[in-house]
Coordinates of C-alpha atoms and ligand atoms in Angstrom, one line a residue:
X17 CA 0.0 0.0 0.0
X18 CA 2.9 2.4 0.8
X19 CA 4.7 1.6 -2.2
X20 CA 1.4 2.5 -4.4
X21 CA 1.1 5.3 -2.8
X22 CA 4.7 6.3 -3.3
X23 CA 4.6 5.4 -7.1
X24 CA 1.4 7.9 -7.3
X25 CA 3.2 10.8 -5.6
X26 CA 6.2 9.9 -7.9
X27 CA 3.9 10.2 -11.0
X28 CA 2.1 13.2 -10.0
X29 CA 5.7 15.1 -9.3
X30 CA 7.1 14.0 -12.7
X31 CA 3.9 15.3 -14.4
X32 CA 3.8 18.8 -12.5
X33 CA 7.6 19.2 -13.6
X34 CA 6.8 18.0 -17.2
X35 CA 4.2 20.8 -16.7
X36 CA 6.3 23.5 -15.5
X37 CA 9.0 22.7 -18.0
X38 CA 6.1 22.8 -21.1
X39 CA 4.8 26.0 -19.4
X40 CA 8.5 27.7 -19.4
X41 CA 9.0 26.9 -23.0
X42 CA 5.5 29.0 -24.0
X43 CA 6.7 31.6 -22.1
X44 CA 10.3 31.3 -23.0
X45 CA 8.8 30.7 -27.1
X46 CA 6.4 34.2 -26.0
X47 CA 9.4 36.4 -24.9
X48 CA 11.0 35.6 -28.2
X49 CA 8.7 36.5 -30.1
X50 CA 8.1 39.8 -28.3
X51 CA 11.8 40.9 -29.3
X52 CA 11.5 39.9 -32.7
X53 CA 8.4 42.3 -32.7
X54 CA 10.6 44.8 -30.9
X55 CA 13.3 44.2 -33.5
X56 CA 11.1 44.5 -36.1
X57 CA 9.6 47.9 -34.5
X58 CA 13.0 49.8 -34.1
X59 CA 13.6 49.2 -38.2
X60 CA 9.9 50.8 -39.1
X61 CA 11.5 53.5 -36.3
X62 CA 14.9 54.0 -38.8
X63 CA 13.1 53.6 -41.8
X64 CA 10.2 56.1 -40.8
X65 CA 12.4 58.7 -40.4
X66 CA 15.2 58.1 -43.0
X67 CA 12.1 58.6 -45.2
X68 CA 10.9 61.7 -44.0
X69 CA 14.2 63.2 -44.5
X70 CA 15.9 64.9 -48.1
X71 CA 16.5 61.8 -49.4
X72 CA 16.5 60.5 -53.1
X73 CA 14.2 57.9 -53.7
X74 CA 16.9 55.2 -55.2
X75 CA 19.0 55.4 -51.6
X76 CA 15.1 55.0 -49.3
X77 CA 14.7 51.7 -51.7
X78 CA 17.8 50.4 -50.9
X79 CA 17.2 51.5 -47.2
X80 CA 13.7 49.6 -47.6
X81 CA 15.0 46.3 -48.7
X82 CA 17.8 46.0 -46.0
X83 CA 14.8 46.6 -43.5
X84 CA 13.1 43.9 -45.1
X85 CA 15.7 41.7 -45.0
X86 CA 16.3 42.1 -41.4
X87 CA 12.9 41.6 -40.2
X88 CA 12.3 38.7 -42.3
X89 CA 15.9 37.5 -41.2
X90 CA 16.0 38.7 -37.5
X91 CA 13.1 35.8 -35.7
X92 CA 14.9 33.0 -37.9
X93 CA 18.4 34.5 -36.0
X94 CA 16.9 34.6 -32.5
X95 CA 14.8 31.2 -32.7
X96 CA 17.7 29.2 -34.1
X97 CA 20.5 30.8 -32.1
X98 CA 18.9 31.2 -28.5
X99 CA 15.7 29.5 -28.9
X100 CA 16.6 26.0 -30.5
X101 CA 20.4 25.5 -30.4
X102 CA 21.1 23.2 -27.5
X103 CA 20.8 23.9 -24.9
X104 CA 18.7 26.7 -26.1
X105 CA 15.8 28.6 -24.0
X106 CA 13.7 26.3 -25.6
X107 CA 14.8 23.1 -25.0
X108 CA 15.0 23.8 -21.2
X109 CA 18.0 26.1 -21.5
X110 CA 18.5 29.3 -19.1
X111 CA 19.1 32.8 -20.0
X112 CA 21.6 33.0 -18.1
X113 CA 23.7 30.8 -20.2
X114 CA 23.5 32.9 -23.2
X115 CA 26.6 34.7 -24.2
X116 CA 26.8 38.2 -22.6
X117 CA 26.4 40.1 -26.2
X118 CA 22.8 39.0 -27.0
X119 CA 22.0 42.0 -23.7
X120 CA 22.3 45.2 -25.5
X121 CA 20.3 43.2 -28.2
X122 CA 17.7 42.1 -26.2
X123 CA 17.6 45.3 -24.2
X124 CA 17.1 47.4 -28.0
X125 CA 14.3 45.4 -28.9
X126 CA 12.6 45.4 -25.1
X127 CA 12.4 49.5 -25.8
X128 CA 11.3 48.8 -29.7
X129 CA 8.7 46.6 -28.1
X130 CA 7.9 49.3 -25.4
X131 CA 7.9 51.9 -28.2
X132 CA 5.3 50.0 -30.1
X133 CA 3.3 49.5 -27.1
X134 CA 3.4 53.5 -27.0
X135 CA 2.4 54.0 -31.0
X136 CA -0.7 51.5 -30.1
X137 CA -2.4 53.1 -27.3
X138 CA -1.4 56.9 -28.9
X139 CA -3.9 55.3 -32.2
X140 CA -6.6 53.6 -29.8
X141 CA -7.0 56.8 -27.4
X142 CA -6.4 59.5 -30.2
X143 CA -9.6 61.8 -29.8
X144 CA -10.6 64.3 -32.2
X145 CA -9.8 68.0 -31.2
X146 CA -13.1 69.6 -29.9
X147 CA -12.9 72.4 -32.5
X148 CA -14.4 69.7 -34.9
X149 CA -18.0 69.5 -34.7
X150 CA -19.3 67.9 -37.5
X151 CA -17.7 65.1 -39.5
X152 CA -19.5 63.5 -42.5
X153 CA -18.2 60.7 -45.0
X154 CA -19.3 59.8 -48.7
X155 CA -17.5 56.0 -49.4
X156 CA -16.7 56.8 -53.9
X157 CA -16.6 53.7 -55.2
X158 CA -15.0 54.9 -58.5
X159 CA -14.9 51.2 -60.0
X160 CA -17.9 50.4 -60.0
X161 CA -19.4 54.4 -60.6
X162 CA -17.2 54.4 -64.0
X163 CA -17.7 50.4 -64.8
X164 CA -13.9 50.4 -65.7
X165 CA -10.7 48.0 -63.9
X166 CA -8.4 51.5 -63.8
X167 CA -5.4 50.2 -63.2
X168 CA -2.7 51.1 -66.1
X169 CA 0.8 50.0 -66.6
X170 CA 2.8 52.2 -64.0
X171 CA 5.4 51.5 -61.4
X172 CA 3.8 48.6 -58.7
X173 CA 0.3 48.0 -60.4
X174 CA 0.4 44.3 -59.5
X175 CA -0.4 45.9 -56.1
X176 CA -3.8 47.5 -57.0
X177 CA -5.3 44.0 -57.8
X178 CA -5.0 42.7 -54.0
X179 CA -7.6 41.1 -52.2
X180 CA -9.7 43.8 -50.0
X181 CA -7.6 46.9 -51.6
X182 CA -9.3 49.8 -51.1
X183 CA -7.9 52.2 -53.4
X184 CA -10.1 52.5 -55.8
X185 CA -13.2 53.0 -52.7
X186 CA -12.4 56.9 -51.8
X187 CA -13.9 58.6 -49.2
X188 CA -15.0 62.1 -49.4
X189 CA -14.9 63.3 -46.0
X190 CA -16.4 66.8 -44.9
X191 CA -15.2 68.3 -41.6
X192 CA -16.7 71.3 -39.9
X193 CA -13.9 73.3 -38.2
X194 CA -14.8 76.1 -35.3
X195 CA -11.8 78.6 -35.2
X196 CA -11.2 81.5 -33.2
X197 CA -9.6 84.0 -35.3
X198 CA -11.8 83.4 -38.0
X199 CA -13.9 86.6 -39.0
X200 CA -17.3 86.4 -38.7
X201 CA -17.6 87.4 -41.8
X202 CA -16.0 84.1 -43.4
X203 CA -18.3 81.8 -41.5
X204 CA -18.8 79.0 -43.7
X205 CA -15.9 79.3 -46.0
X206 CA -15.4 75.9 -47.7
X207 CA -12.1 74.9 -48.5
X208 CA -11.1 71.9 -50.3
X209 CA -8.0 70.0 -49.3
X210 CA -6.2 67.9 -52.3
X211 CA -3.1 66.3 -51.3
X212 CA -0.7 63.4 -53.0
X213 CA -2.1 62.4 -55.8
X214 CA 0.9 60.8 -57.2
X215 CA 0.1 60.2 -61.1
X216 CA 2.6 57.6 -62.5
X217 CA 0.5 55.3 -65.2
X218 CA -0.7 52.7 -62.2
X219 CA -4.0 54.1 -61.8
X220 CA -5.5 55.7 -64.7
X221 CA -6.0 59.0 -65.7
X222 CA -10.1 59.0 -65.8
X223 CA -9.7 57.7 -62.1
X224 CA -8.5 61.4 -61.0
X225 CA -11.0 63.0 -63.5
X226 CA -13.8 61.6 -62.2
X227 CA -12.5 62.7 -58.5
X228 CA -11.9 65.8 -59.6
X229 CA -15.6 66.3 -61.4
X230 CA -17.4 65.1 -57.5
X231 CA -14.7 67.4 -55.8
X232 CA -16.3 70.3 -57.7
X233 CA -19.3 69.6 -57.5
X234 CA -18.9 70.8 -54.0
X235 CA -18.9 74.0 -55.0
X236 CA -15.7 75.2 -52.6
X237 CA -14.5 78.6 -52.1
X238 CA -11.0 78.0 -52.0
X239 CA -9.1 75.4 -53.3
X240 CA -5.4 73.9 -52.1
X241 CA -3.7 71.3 -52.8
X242 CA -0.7 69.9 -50.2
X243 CA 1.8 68.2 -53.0
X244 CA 3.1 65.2 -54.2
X245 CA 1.6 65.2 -58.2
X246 CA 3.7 63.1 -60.6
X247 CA 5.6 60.3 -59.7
X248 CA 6.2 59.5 -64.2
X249 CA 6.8 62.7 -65.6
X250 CA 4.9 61.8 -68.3
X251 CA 1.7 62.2 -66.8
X252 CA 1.9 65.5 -66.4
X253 CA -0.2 65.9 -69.5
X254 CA -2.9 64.8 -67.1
X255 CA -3.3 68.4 -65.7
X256 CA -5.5 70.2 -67.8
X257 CA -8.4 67.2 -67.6
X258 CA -7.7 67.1 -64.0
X259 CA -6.2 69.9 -61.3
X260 CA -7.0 72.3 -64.6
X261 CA -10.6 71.6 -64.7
X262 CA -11.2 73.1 -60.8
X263 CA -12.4 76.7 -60.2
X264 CA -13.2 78.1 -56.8
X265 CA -14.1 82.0 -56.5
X266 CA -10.7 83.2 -53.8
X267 CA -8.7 80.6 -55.8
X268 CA -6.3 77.2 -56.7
X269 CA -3.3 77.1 -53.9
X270 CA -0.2 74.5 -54.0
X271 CA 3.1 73.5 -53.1
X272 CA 5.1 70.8 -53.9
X273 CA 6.4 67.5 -52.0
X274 CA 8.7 65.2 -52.2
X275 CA 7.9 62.7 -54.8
X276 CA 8.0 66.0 -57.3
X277 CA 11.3 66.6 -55.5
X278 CA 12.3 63.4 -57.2
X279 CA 11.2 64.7 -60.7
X280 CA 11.8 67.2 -62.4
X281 CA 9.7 69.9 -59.8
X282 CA 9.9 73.5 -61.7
X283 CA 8.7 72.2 -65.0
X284 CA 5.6 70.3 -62.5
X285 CA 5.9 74.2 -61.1
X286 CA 5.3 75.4 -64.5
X287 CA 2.7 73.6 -65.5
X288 CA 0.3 73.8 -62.3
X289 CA 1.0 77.8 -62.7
X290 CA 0.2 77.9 -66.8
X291 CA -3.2 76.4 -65.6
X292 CA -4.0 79.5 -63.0
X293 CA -2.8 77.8 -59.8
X294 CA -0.8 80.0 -57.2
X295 CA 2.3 78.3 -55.9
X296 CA 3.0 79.6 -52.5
X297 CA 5.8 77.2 -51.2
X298 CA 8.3 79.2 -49.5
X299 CA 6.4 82.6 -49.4
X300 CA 3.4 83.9 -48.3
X301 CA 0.3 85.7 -50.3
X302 CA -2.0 87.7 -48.8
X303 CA -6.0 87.2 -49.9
X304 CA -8.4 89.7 -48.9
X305 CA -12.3 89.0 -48.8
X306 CA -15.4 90.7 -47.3
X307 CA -13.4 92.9 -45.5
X308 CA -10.8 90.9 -44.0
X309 CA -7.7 89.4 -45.2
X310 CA -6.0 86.0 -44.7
X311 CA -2.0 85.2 -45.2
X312 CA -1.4 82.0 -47.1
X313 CA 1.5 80.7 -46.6
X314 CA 3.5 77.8 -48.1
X315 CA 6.7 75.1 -46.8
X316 CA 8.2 72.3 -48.8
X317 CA 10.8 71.9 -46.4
X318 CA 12.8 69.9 -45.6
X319 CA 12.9 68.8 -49.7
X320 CA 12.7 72.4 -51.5
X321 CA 12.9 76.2 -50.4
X322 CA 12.3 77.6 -46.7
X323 CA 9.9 77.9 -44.5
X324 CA 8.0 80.9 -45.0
X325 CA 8.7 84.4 -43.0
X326 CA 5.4 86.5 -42.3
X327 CA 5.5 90.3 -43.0
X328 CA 4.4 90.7 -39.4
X329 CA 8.2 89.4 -38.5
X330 CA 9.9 92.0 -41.4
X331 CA 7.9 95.0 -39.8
X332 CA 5.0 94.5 -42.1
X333 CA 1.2 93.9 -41.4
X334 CA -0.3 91.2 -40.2
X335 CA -3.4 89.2 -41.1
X336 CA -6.7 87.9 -39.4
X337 CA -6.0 84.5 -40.4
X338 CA -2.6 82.7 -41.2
X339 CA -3.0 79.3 -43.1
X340 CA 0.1 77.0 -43.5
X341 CA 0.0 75.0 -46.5
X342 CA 2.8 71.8 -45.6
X343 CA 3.4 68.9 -47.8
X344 CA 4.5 67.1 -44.2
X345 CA 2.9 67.2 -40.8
X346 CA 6.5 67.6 -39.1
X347 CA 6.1 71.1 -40.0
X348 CA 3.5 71.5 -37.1
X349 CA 5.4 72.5 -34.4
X350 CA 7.1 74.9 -36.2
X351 CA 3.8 76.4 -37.6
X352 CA 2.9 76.4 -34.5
X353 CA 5.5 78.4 -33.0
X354 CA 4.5 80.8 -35.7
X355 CA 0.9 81.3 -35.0
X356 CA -0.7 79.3 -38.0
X357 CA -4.4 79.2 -37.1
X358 CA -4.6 76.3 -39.9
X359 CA -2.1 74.0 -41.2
X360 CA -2.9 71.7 -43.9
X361 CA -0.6 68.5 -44.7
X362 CA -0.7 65.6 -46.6
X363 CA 2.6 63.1 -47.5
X364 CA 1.9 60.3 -44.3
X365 CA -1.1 58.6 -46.4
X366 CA -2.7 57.8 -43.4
X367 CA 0.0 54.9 -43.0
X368 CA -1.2 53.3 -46.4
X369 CA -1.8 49.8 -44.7
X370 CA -3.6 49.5 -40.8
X371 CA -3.4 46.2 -39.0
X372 CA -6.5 46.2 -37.1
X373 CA -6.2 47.7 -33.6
X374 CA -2.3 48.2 -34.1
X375 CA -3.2 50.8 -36.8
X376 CA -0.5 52.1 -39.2
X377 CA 3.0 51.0 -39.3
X378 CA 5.0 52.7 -41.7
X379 CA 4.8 56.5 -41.9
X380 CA 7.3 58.8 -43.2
X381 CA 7.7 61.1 -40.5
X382 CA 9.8 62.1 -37.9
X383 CA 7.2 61.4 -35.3
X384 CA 6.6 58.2 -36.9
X385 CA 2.9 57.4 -37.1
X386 CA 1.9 59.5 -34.6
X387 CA 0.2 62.7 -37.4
X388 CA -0.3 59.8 -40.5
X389 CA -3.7 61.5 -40.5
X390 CA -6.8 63.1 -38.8
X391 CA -7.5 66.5 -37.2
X392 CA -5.0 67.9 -34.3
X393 CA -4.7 71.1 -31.7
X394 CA -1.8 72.0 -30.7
X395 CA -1.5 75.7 -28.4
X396 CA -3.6 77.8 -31.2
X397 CA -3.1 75.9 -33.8
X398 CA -5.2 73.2 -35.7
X399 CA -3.5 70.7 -38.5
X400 CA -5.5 68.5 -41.0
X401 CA -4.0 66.1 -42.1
X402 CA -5.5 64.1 -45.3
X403 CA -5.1 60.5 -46.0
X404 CA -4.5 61.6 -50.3
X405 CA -5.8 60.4 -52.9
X406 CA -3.0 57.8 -54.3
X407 CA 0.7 56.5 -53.5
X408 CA 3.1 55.6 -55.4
X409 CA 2.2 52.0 -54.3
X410 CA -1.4 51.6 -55.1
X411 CA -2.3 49.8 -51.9
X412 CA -4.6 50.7 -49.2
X413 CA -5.7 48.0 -46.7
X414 CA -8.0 49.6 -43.3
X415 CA -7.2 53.5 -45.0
X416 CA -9.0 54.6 -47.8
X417 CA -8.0 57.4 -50.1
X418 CA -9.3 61.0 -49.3
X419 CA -10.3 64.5 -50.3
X420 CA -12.0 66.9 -48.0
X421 CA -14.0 69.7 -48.1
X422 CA -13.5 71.3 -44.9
X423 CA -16.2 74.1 -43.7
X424 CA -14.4 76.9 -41.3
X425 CA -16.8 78.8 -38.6
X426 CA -16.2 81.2 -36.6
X427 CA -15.7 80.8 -32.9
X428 CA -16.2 84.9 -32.3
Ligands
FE2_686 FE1 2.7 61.3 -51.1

């Protein structure tokens, strides 16, 4: 009787520690897999901002496939080398015994994980600014509305065919904004916001004609566009049937960005400002209406010109509104050093691609995805930042194209 009673207790030991040893292996298989997402975090970090910097496009591919590479490469690394290799973590292994180097690695990707972590709650808890009070979306299913596939022979069309691609489903979103310094006079002014249309061949040219023909349709009052228009200089012959064929009554606004950076910009320049368009980048212009006058101002930094200085700073007069047209968000602290009552940016895409509550990845910024689009307040000043209308890659998964017509009021 003792003996079978010993034999149980034997078993039941023997299973607890198989147990424990299973259990250690999950955990030891989880932690591994949390630094190769770490890993994989603090390359979208480097390439995030490598690409919001002045640099060619040939240089951010290369940059692109090395981060490919390495966090394809990376998890095979770690498994083999500390998760697998006898006597690795694995296969009941300790820590401990790993060679003193794999610290400052595993220590990078802790804060890369830690830094995602950060990126994920910023998306889940971002709030719209309370100086938006009314938000209203149209979903433009441009396929189906012209009966035609779109997609031409341009760089990375392969793309547009993906399952559950959305970028040929647009939305038209319109945004009521309540602003201070906004004369009461100007209550209701609609302005529509344009940004990154990037023609190269991939998606068609009566694509952008037909968004152009809804766009005004909204009748707007103002019109500006935030940059990024060719990406094949060959489409610029697009121009006349699309940007050309807008008209607003206080005028066509625009600056550059940095995919027209990569082409041949002043002859893009030229051709926007043959069709009637103003080109503010760099300066500012000052519009007066019932009354009341407005400074529009323009920055394609950090790819072309300056930032722009308002007269106010050279002794001259100022303005009851100051609007900062930016081809990139990080422009937004600086604008709002400067007093901008409205900035409007484009370049982020909205992240292009949103995994579902993670949100976008890849965004080239300097903040990383933190403006990729949306409304923000910042001291006095409000930024909109719009999704645009195309990419160079013709991919949208969970982030639809955009255009807005936003309506200002005013808060006096
Ligand atoms: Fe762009």
């Amino acid at each position: 009787m003792i003996r079978r009673i010993a034999l149980v207790h034997i078993y039941s030991c023997s299973a607890a520690l198989l147990e424990i040893s299973f259990m250690e292996e999950w955990i030891n298989g989880l932690i591994l897999i949390m630094l190769s997402i770490g890993h994989a975090e603090l390359w979208v970090t480097f390439i995030n901002r490598t690409h919001a910097l002045p640099v060619h496009e040939p240089l951010l591919k290369k940059t692109r496939h090395v981060t490919y590479f390495m966090i394809l490469a990376f998890p095979l690394f770690l498994f083999v080398m500390v998760g697998l290799y006898s006597p690795g973590v694995l296969r009941g292994g300790e820590w401990s015994q790993l060679s003193f180097w794999w610290k400052p690695v595993f220590l990078l990707c802790t804060l890369g994980f830690l830094g995602l972590l950060v990126s994920v709650f910023r998306h889940l808890f971002y709030r719209i600014p309370r100086l938006q009070t009314e938000s209203q979306s149209e979903i433009i299913n441009v396929r189906e509305r012209l009966g035609q596939t779109l997609i031409g022979n341009g760089p990375y069309h392969y793309l547009a065919g993906l399952p559950l691609n959305e970028i040929f489903s647009v939305e038209f979103s319109r945004k009521t904004f309540v602003l201070d310094r906004l004369p009461t006079a100007w209550d209701g002014l609609k302005v529509l916001h344009l940004s990154d249309l990037h023609f190269s061949g991939t998606l068609t040219r009566d694509y952008f004609c037909e968004l152009c023909r809804i766009a005004q349709e909204s009748k707007p009052d103002l019109i500006i566009f935030s940059g990024d228009l060719v990406d094949e200089m060959h489409c610029l012959d697009w121009l006349d049937e699309t940007l050309g064929q807008l008209q607003a009554p206080l005028g066509r606004y625009f600056i550059l960005g940095n995919h027209d950076w990569n082409q041949l910009s002043e002859q893009i320049r030229m051709s926007l400002t043959r069709l009637g368009w103003i080109d503010v980048s760099s300066q500012t212009l000052r519009l007066e209406h019932a009354g009341h006058s407005m400074l529009l101002a323009g920055t394609e930094v950090p790819w072309m010109g300056q930032h722009p200085v308002l007269p106010s700073q050279l002794g001259g007069e100022s303005a009851d509104f100051l609007l900062l047209i930016s081809h990139t968000p990080d422009n937004y602290y600086w604008a709002c050093s400067q007093g901008y009552d409205l900035v409007l940016a484009g370049h982020t895409h909205g992240g292009q691609v949103r995994l579902p509550l993670i949100g976008p990845v890849f965004a080239p910024s300097v903040h990383g995805t933190r403006y990729t689009s949306g409304t923000f307040y910042r001291k006095s000043t409000l930024m909109h930042v719009s999704r645009g209308v195309s990419g160079i890659h013709p991919l949208r998964w969970l982030c639809r194209p955009e255009f807005s017509l936003l309506t200002l009021r005013s808060g006096e």
